Amino acid sequence: MNPQRVPQVAAARDRYEKAKNQYLIALREKRLEAAQRYFDLQLSDDQVRIGQQSVRASLVSLRDARARYQAGVATKLEVLEAETQLARDQQLLNGGLAQQAIARRALAALLNLPQNVTPTAKEPLRALGVWTPSLQESIVAAYAFREELDNALLDISVSNSDANAEKGRVQPFLNIFNNFGLSRNRGVVDPNGLNTINTTNMNGYQYQVNNAVGLNLSWNLFDGGRANAEARRFKQQAEQNTYLFASQRDAIRLQVEDSFYRLLQNNRNIQTTSRQVISARESLRLARLRFQAGVTTQREVVDNQRDLTQAEVAYSSALADYNRQLAEIRRRTGLDQIVTCQPRSLPSTMPDNGVNVPVPPEPLLPACLASFKSAAGGPLGP
């Protein structure tokens, strides 16, 4: 009978359960990271779309400004302002294309896809749904869902088991053994031992059976207080893990509250930025009409166009942040109580917004040549 055997088996079982929980935690974190990378890809796609629309609008403004300048009803300053806005929108488009390529490769690296496979977003950026549980329901669900709390309890159990195992070092150790042996010999063999049985068959073979039963007792009476000191150390470690359990519980509550309030903030941001996009779009339309009527300058059109681009970028960022927080609070609580947003009923034909100018491809110049032409004041094209 080994007094250390039971606590050692209990500690090993708890460590095995903790290892399974660690694997599950890592798997869920990877899923969350994959969702975040996918939302980054959707955001980069939307930024490319915004950049292309801005470039088209700038091309329209530049075309109108040049036509009015050739007609003698506008100044060179208005043409330069339109060209400046076009360059600014082209820079936005270039940044969106770069972020799109980076987001695709980052998602491919996380999913361990082959080098010749490039993932793309299945659908455009939109709000995934509405989080229905309340804050208290989310916190209670997180307490029951998170394996971090189970690991903290397992750490307490492991420390107590290790303390009991250390106490077993100075307890009596009882060992019972039984040795059994069987041999066959030809001829006469003198038996040795009290537990030996000899039998001889008719062919002259002799079988010898040995069976020894014994009992050993060992007891470490003095070890210099090492066992008791180690037991106290593990008991103190168990007490420390108790405080760590409370700290981990508070951290989980803080994570859920942070995700919940950020989700509400992003929801409000979607509402405000959507109104901003609608207002900026109408302002740009009115500014173009005023410019075509000759009652305003190109500066007003450029300013409203820049405001519209910034509003659309802010709206896309708010949508992406909202989806990120929604995925995060699902990971923190384990709940999936989300009311999916109803898709909009779109017409069969694409609405005409009055901007049908295609974005011409622009050749990529070396940095030295582009900077030289910019310093010389010449055109940047070939």
Coordinates of C-alpha atoms in Angstrom, one line a residue:
M1 CA 0.0 0.0 0.0
N2 CA 1.6 3.3 -1.2
P3 CA 0.2 6.4 0.6
Q4 CA 1.4 8.6 -2.3
R5 CA -0.3 6.6 -5.0
V6 CA -3.9 8.0 -4.7
P7 CA -2.9 11.7 -4.6
Q8 CA -0.5 11.2 -7.5
V9 CA -3.2 9.6 -9.6
A10 CA -5.6 12.4 -8.7
A11 CA -3.1 15.1 -9.6
A12 CA -2.3 13.4 -12.9
R13 CA -6.0 13.2 -13.7
D14 CA -6.5 16.9 -13.0
R15 CA -3.5 17.8 -15.2
Y16 CA -5.0 15.8 -18.0
E17 CA -8.3 17.6 -17.7
K18 CA -6.5 20.9 -17.6
A19 CA -4.6 20.0 -20.8
K20 CA -7.9 19.2 -22.6
N21 CA -9.3 22.6 -21.5
Q22 CA -6.2 24.4 -22.7
Y23 CA -6.6 22.7 -26.1
L24 CA -10.2 23.8 -26.3
I25 CA -9.3 27.4 -25.3
A26 CA -6.7 27.6 -28.0
L27 CA -9.1 26.2 -30.6
R28 CA -11.7 28.8 -29.7
E29 CA -9.2 31.6 -29.8
K30 CA -8.1 30.5 -33.3
R31 CA -11.7 30.5 -34.5
L32 CA -12.1 34.0 -33.1
E33 CA -8.9 35.1 -34.8
A34 CA -10.1 33.6 -38.1
A35 CA -13.3 35.6 -37.8
Q36 CA -11.4 38.8 -37.1
R37 CA -9.2 38.2 -40.1
Y38 CA -12.3 37.7 -42.3
F39 CA -13.8 40.9 -41.1
D40 CA -10.6 42.7 -41.9
L41 CA -10.8 41.3 -45.4
Q42 CA -14.4 42.5 -45.7
L43 CA -13.3 46.0 -44.5
S44 CA -10.5 46.1 -47.1
D45 CA -12.9 45.1 -49.9
D46 CA -15.3 47.9 -48.8
Q47 CA -12.4 50.4 -48.8
V48 CA -11.5 49.4 -52.3
R49 CA -15.1 50.0 -53.3
I50 CA -15.1 53.4 -51.7
G51 CA -11.9 54.3 -53.3
Q52 CA -13.2 53.3 -56.7
Q53 CA -16.3 55.4 -56.2
S54 CA -14.3 58.4 -55.1
V55 CA -12.0 58.1 -58.1
R56 CA -15.0 58.0 -60.4
A57 CA -16.5 61.1 -58.7
S58 CA -13.2 62.9 -58.9
L59 CA -13.0 62.1 -62.6
V60 CA -16.5 63.6 -63.1
S61 CA -15.5 66.7 -61.2
L62 CA -12.2 67.0 -63.2
R63 CA -14.1 66.6 -66.5
D64 CA -16.6 69.3 -65.5
A65 CA -13.9 71.7 -64.3
R66 CA -11.9 71.3 -67.5
A67 CA -15.0 71.8 -69.6
R68 CA -15.9 75.0 -67.8
Y69 CA -12.2 76.2 -68.0
Q70 CA -12.2 75.7 -71.8
A71 CA -15.5 77.5 -72.0
G72 CA -14.0 80.4 -70.1
V73 CA -16.4 80.3 -67.2
A74 CA -13.9 78.8 -64.7
T75 CA -10.4 79.4 -63.5
K76 CA -7.3 77.3 -63.6
L77 CA -7.5 77.1 -59.8
E78 CA -10.7 75.0 -60.0
V79 CA -9.0 72.6 -62.4
L80 CA -6.1 72.2 -60.0
E81 CA -8.4 71.6 -57.1
A82 CA -10.1 68.8 -59.0
E83 CA -6.8 67.3 -59.9
T84 CA -5.7 67.4 -56.3
Q85 CA -8.8 65.7 -55.2
L86 CA -8.4 63.0 -57.8
A87 CA -4.8 62.3 -56.6
R88 CA -6.1 62.1 -53.0
D89 CA -8.8 59.6 -54.0
Q90 CA -6.3 57.6 -56.0
Q91 CA -4.1 57.4 -52.9
L92 CA -7.1 56.1 -51.0
L93 CA -7.7 53.5 -53.6
N94 CA -4.1 52.4 -53.6
G95 CA -4.2 52.0 -49.9
G96 CA -7.3 49.9 -50.1
L97 CA -5.9 47.6 -52.7
A98 CA -2.7 47.1 -50.6
Q99 CA -4.8 46.3 -47.5
Q100 CA -7.0 44.0 -49.5
A101 CA -4.0 41.9 -50.6
I102 CA -2.5 41.9 -47.1
A103 CA -5.8 40.8 -45.6
R104 CA -6.2 38.0 -48.0
R105 CA -2.7 36.6 -47.4
A106 CA -3.1 37.0 -43.7
L107 CA -6.2 34.9 -43.7
A108 CA -4.6 32.3 -46.0
A109 CA -1.7 32.0 -43.6
L110 CA -4.0 31.6 -40.6
L111 CA -6.0 28.9 -42.4
N112 CA -2.8 27.2 -43.7
L113 CA -4.0 27.4 -47.3
P114 CA -1.7 26.4 -50.2
Q115 CA 0.4 29.1 -51.7
N116 CA -1.6 29.2 -54.9
V117 CA -4.9 29.7 -53.1
T118 CA -6.1 33.2 -52.2
P119 CA -9.3 33.5 -50.2
T120 CA -11.9 36.1 -50.9
A121 CA -14.9 37.4 -49.0
K122 CA -18.1 35.6 -49.8
E123 CA -20.3 38.6 -49.2
P124 CA -19.9 42.4 -48.7
L125 CA -19.5 44.0 -45.3
R126 CA -22.8 44.3 -43.4
A127 CA -24.0 43.9 -39.8
L128 CA -24.3 40.3 -38.8
G129 CA -27.1 40.7 -36.4
V130 CA -28.3 42.0 -33.0
W131 CA -27.1 40.7 -29.6
T132 CA -30.3 39.8 -27.6
P133 CA -29.0 38.7 -24.2
S134 CA -28.7 41.3 -21.5
L135 CA -25.5 42.1 -19.7
Q136 CA -26.3 40.0 -16.6
E137 CA -27.3 37.0 -18.8
S138 CA -24.0 37.4 -20.7
I139 CA -22.0 37.4 -17.5
V140 CA -23.7 34.4 -16.0
A141 CA -23.3 32.5 -19.3
A142 CA -19.6 33.3 -19.4
Y143 CA -19.1 32.0 -15.9
A144 CA -20.6 28.6 -17.0
F145 CA -18.8 28.5 -20.3
R146 CA -15.3 29.6 -19.8
E147 CA -12.7 26.8 -19.2
E148 CA -10.4 29.3 -17.5
L149 CA -12.4 28.9 -14.3
D150 CA -12.3 25.2 -14.6
N151 CA -8.5 25.3 -14.9
A152 CA -8.3 27.5 -11.9
L153 CA -10.3 24.9 -9.9
L154 CA -8.1 22.2 -11.2
D155 CA -5.0 24.0 -10.1
I156 CA -6.4 24.1 -6.6
S157 CA -7.0 20.4 -6.7
V158 CA -3.6 19.6 -8.1
S159 CA -1.9 21.6 -5.4
N160 CA -3.9 19.8 -2.7
S161 CA -3.1 16.5 -4.2
D162 CA 0.6 17.3 -4.4
A163 CA 0.5 18.3 -0.7
N164 CA -1.0 15.0 0.2
A165 CA 1.6 13.2 -1.9
E166 CA 4.3 15.0 0.0
K167 CA 2.8 14.0 3.3
G168 CA 2.8 10.4 2.2
R169 CA 6.6 10.4 2.1
V170 CA 6.8 10.0 5.9
Q171 CA 4.0 7.5 6.2
P172 CA 4.5 3.7 6.4
F173 CA 4.9 2.0 3.0
L174 CA 3.6 -1.6 2.9
N175 CA 4.5 -3.9 0.1
I176 CA 3.1 -7.4 -0.4
F177 CA 4.6 -9.7 -3.0
N178 CA 4.0 -13.1 -4.4
N179 CA 6.7 -14.8 -6.6
F180 CA 5.5 -17.9 -8.5
G181 CA 7.8 -20.1 -10.7
L182 CA 7.5 -23.3 -12.7
S183 CA 10.4 -25.4 -14.1
R184 CA 10.9 -28.7 -15.8
N185 CA 14.0 -30.9 -15.4
R186 CA 15.0 -34.3 -16.4
G187 CA 16.6 -36.4 -13.7
V188 CA 16.6 -36.0 -10.0
V189 CA 16.9 -32.5 -8.6
D190 CA 17.1 -31.7 -4.9
P191 CA 14.3 -29.3 -4.0
N192 CA 15.3 -26.1 -2.1
G193 CA 12.9 -24.0 -0.2
L194 CA 9.8 -24.7 1.9
N195 CA 7.3 -23.9 -0.8
T196 CA 8.6 -26.3 -3.5
I197 CA 6.5 -29.0 -5.0
N198 CA 8.2 -31.8 -7.1
T199 CA 6.3 -34.2 -9.3
T200 CA 7.8 -36.8 -11.7
N201 CA 5.9 -38.2 -14.6
M202 CA 6.4 -41.6 -16.3
N203 CA 8.8 -40.2 -18.9
G204 CA 11.4 -39.2 -16.3
Y205 CA 10.7 -35.5 -16.3
Q206 CA 10.5 -33.6 -13.1
Y207 CA 8.4 -30.5 -12.6
Q208 CA 9.3 -28.0 -9.9
V209 CA 6.9 -25.3 -8.7
N210 CA 8.1 -22.5 -6.5
N211 CA 5.8 -20.0 -4.7
A212 CA 7.1 -17.3 -2.3
V213 CA 4.9 -14.9 -0.5
G214 CA 6.4 -11.9 1.5
L215 CA 5.6 -8.7 3.2
N216 CA 7.8 -5.6 3.3
L217 CA 7.3 -2.6 5.4
S218 CA 9.3 0.7 5.1
W219 CA 8.9 3.8 7.1
N220 CA 10.9 7.0 6.8
L221 CA 10.9 8.2 10.3
F222 CA 13.0 11.3 9.9
D223 CA 13.6 13.4 6.7
G224 CA 14.7 16.7 8.3
G225 CA 11.2 18.2 7.9
R226 CA 11.3 18.2 4.1
A227 CA 7.9 16.5 3.6
N228 CA 6.1 18.8 5.9
A229 CA 7.7 21.8 4.3
E230 CA 6.8 20.7 0.8
A231 CA 3.3 20.0 2.0
R232 CA 2.9 23.5 3.4
R233 CA 4.3 24.9 0.2
F234 CA 1.7 23.2 -1.9
K235 CA -1.1 24.2 0.6
Q236 CA 0.0 27.8 0.2
Q237 CA 0.0 27.4 -3.5
A238 CA -3.6 26.0 -3.4
E239 CA -4.5 29.1 -1.3
Q240 CA -2.9 31.3 -3.9
N241 CA -4.8 29.5 -6.7
T242 CA -8.0 30.3 -4.8
Y243 CA -7.2 34.0 -5.1
L244 CA -6.3 33.5 -8.7
F245 CA -9.7 31.9 -9.3
A246 CA -11.4 35.0 -8.0
S247 CA -9.1 37.2 -10.1
Q248 CA -9.8 35.1 -13.2
R249 CA -13.6 35.4 -12.5
D250 CA -13.3 39.2 -12.2
A251 CA -11.3 39.3 -15.5
I252 CA -13.9 37.3 -17.3
R253 CA -16.6 39.7 -16.0
L254 CA -14.6 42.6 -17.2
Q255 CA -14.1 41.1 -20.6
V256 CA -17.8 40.5 -21.1
E257 CA -18.7 44.0 -19.9
D258 CA -16.0 45.6 -22.2
S259 CA -17.3 43.6 -25.2
F260 CA -20.9 44.4 -24.3
Y261 CA -20.4 48.2 -24.0
R262 CA -18.2 48.4 -27.0
L263 CA -20.9 46.6 -29.0
L264 CA -23.4 49.2 -27.9
Q265 CA -20.9 51.9 -28.9
N266 CA -20.3 50.5 -32.3
N267 CA -24.1 50.1 -32.8
R268 CA -24.5 53.9 -32.1
N269 CA -21.5 54.6 -34.4
I270 CA -23.3 52.7 -37.2
Q271 CA -26.4 54.8 -36.7
T272 CA -24.5 58.2 -36.6
T273 CA -22.2 57.4 -39.5
S274 CA -25.1 56.2 -41.7
R275 CA -26.8 59.5 -41.2
Q276 CA -23.5 61.2 -42.0
V277 CA -23.2 59.3 -45.2
I278 CA -26.8 60.2 -46.3
S279 CA -26.2 63.9 -45.5
A280 CA -22.8 64.0 -47.2
R281 CA -24.2 62.3 -50.3
E282 CA -27.1 64.8 -50.6
S283 CA -24.7 67.7 -50.0
L284 CA -22.4 66.5 -52.8
R285 CA -25.4 66.3 -55.1
L286 CA -26.5 69.8 -54.3
A287 CA -23.0 71.1 -54.6
R288 CA -22.7 69.6 -58.1
L289 CA -25.9 71.2 -59.2
R290 CA -24.9 74.6 -57.9
F291 CA -21.5 74.2 -59.6
Q292 CA -23.1 73.3 -62.9
A293 CA -25.4 76.3 -62.5
G294 CA -22.4 78.5 -61.9
V295 CA -23.4 79.8 -58.5
T296 CA -20.6 78.1 -56.6
T297 CA -17.0 77.1 -57.1
Q298 CA -15.1 73.8 -57.4
R299 CA -13.9 74.1 -53.9
E300 CA -17.4 73.4 -52.5
V301 CA -17.7 70.3 -54.6
V302 CA -14.2 69.1 -53.6
D303 CA -15.0 69.6 -49.9
N304 CA -18.3 67.8 -50.0
Q305 CA -16.8 65.0 -52.0
R306 CA -14.0 64.6 -49.4
D307 CA -16.6 64.7 -46.6
L308 CA -18.6 61.9 -48.3
T309 CA -15.5 59.7 -48.7
Q310 CA -14.6 60.2 -45.0
A311 CA -18.2 59.4 -44.0
E312 CA -18.2 56.2 -46.0
V313 CA -14.9 55.1 -44.6
A314 CA -16.1 55.8 -41.0
Y315 CA -19.3 53.9 -41.7
S316 CA -17.4 50.8 -43.0
S317 CA -15.1 50.9 -40.0
A318 CA -18.1 51.1 -37.7
L319 CA -19.6 48.0 -39.3
A320 CA -16.3 46.1 -39.1
D321 CA -15.8 47.0 -35.5
Y322 CA -19.4 46.0 -34.7
N323 CA -18.9 42.5 -36.2
R324 CA -15.6 42.1 -34.4
Q325 CA -17.2 42.9 -31.0
L326 CA -20.1 40.6 -31.9
A327 CA -17.7 37.7 -32.6
E328 CA -15.7 38.5 -29.4
I329 CA -18.7 38.5 -27.1
R330 CA -19.9 35.2 -28.6
R331 CA -16.5 33.8 -27.8
R332 CA -16.5 35.2 -24.3
T333 CA -20.0 34.0 -23.3
G334 CA -20.5 30.9 -25.5
L335 CA -24.0 32.2 -26.5
D336 CA -25.3 32.3 -30.0
Q337 CA -28.5 34.3 -29.4
I338 CA -28.2 36.7 -32.3
V339 CA -31.1 37.9 -34.4
T340 CA -29.9 38.0 -38.0
C341 CA -30.4 41.1 -39.9
Q342 CA -33.0 40.8 -42.7
P343 CA -31.4 41.3 -46.1
R344 CA -32.6 44.3 -48.1
S345 CA -34.8 43.7 -51.1
L346 CA -32.6 45.0 -53.9
P347 CA -34.0 45.8 -57.4
S348 CA -33.0 43.6 -60.3
T349 CA -31.1 46.5 -62.0
M350 CA -28.4 48.6 -60.4
P351 CA -29.6 52.1 -59.7
D352 CA -28.1 54.9 -61.7
N353 CA -26.3 57.4 -59.5
G354 CA -25.2 59.6 -62.4
V355 CA -21.6 58.6 -62.1
N356 CA -20.7 56.1 -64.8
V357 CA -17.2 57.1 -65.6
P358 CA -14.8 54.1 -65.6
V359 CA -11.7 54.2 -63.5
P360 CA -8.8 54.1 -66.0
P361 CA -5.8 51.9 -65.1
E362 CA -2.8 53.9 -64.1
P363 CA 0.7 52.6 -64.7
L364 CA 3.0 52.1 -61.7
L365 CA 6.0 54.4 -62.0
P366 CA 9.3 53.8 -60.1
A367 CA 9.5 55.9 -57.0
C368 CA 12.6 57.8 -58.2
L369 CA 10.9 58.7 -61.5
A370 CA 7.6 59.7 -59.8
S371 CA 9.4 61.9 -57.2
F372 CA 11.5 63.5 -60.0
K373 CA 8.4 64.4 -62.1
S374 CA 6.6 65.7 -59.0
A375 CA 9.6 67.9 -58.1
A376 CA 9.9 69.2 -61.6
G377 CA 6.2 70.1 -61.7
G378 CA 5.4 67.9 -64.7
P379 CA 2.6 65.3 -65.2
L380 CA 3.0 62.0 -63.4
G381 CA 1.7 59.9 -66.2
P382 CA 3.9 58.2 -68.8

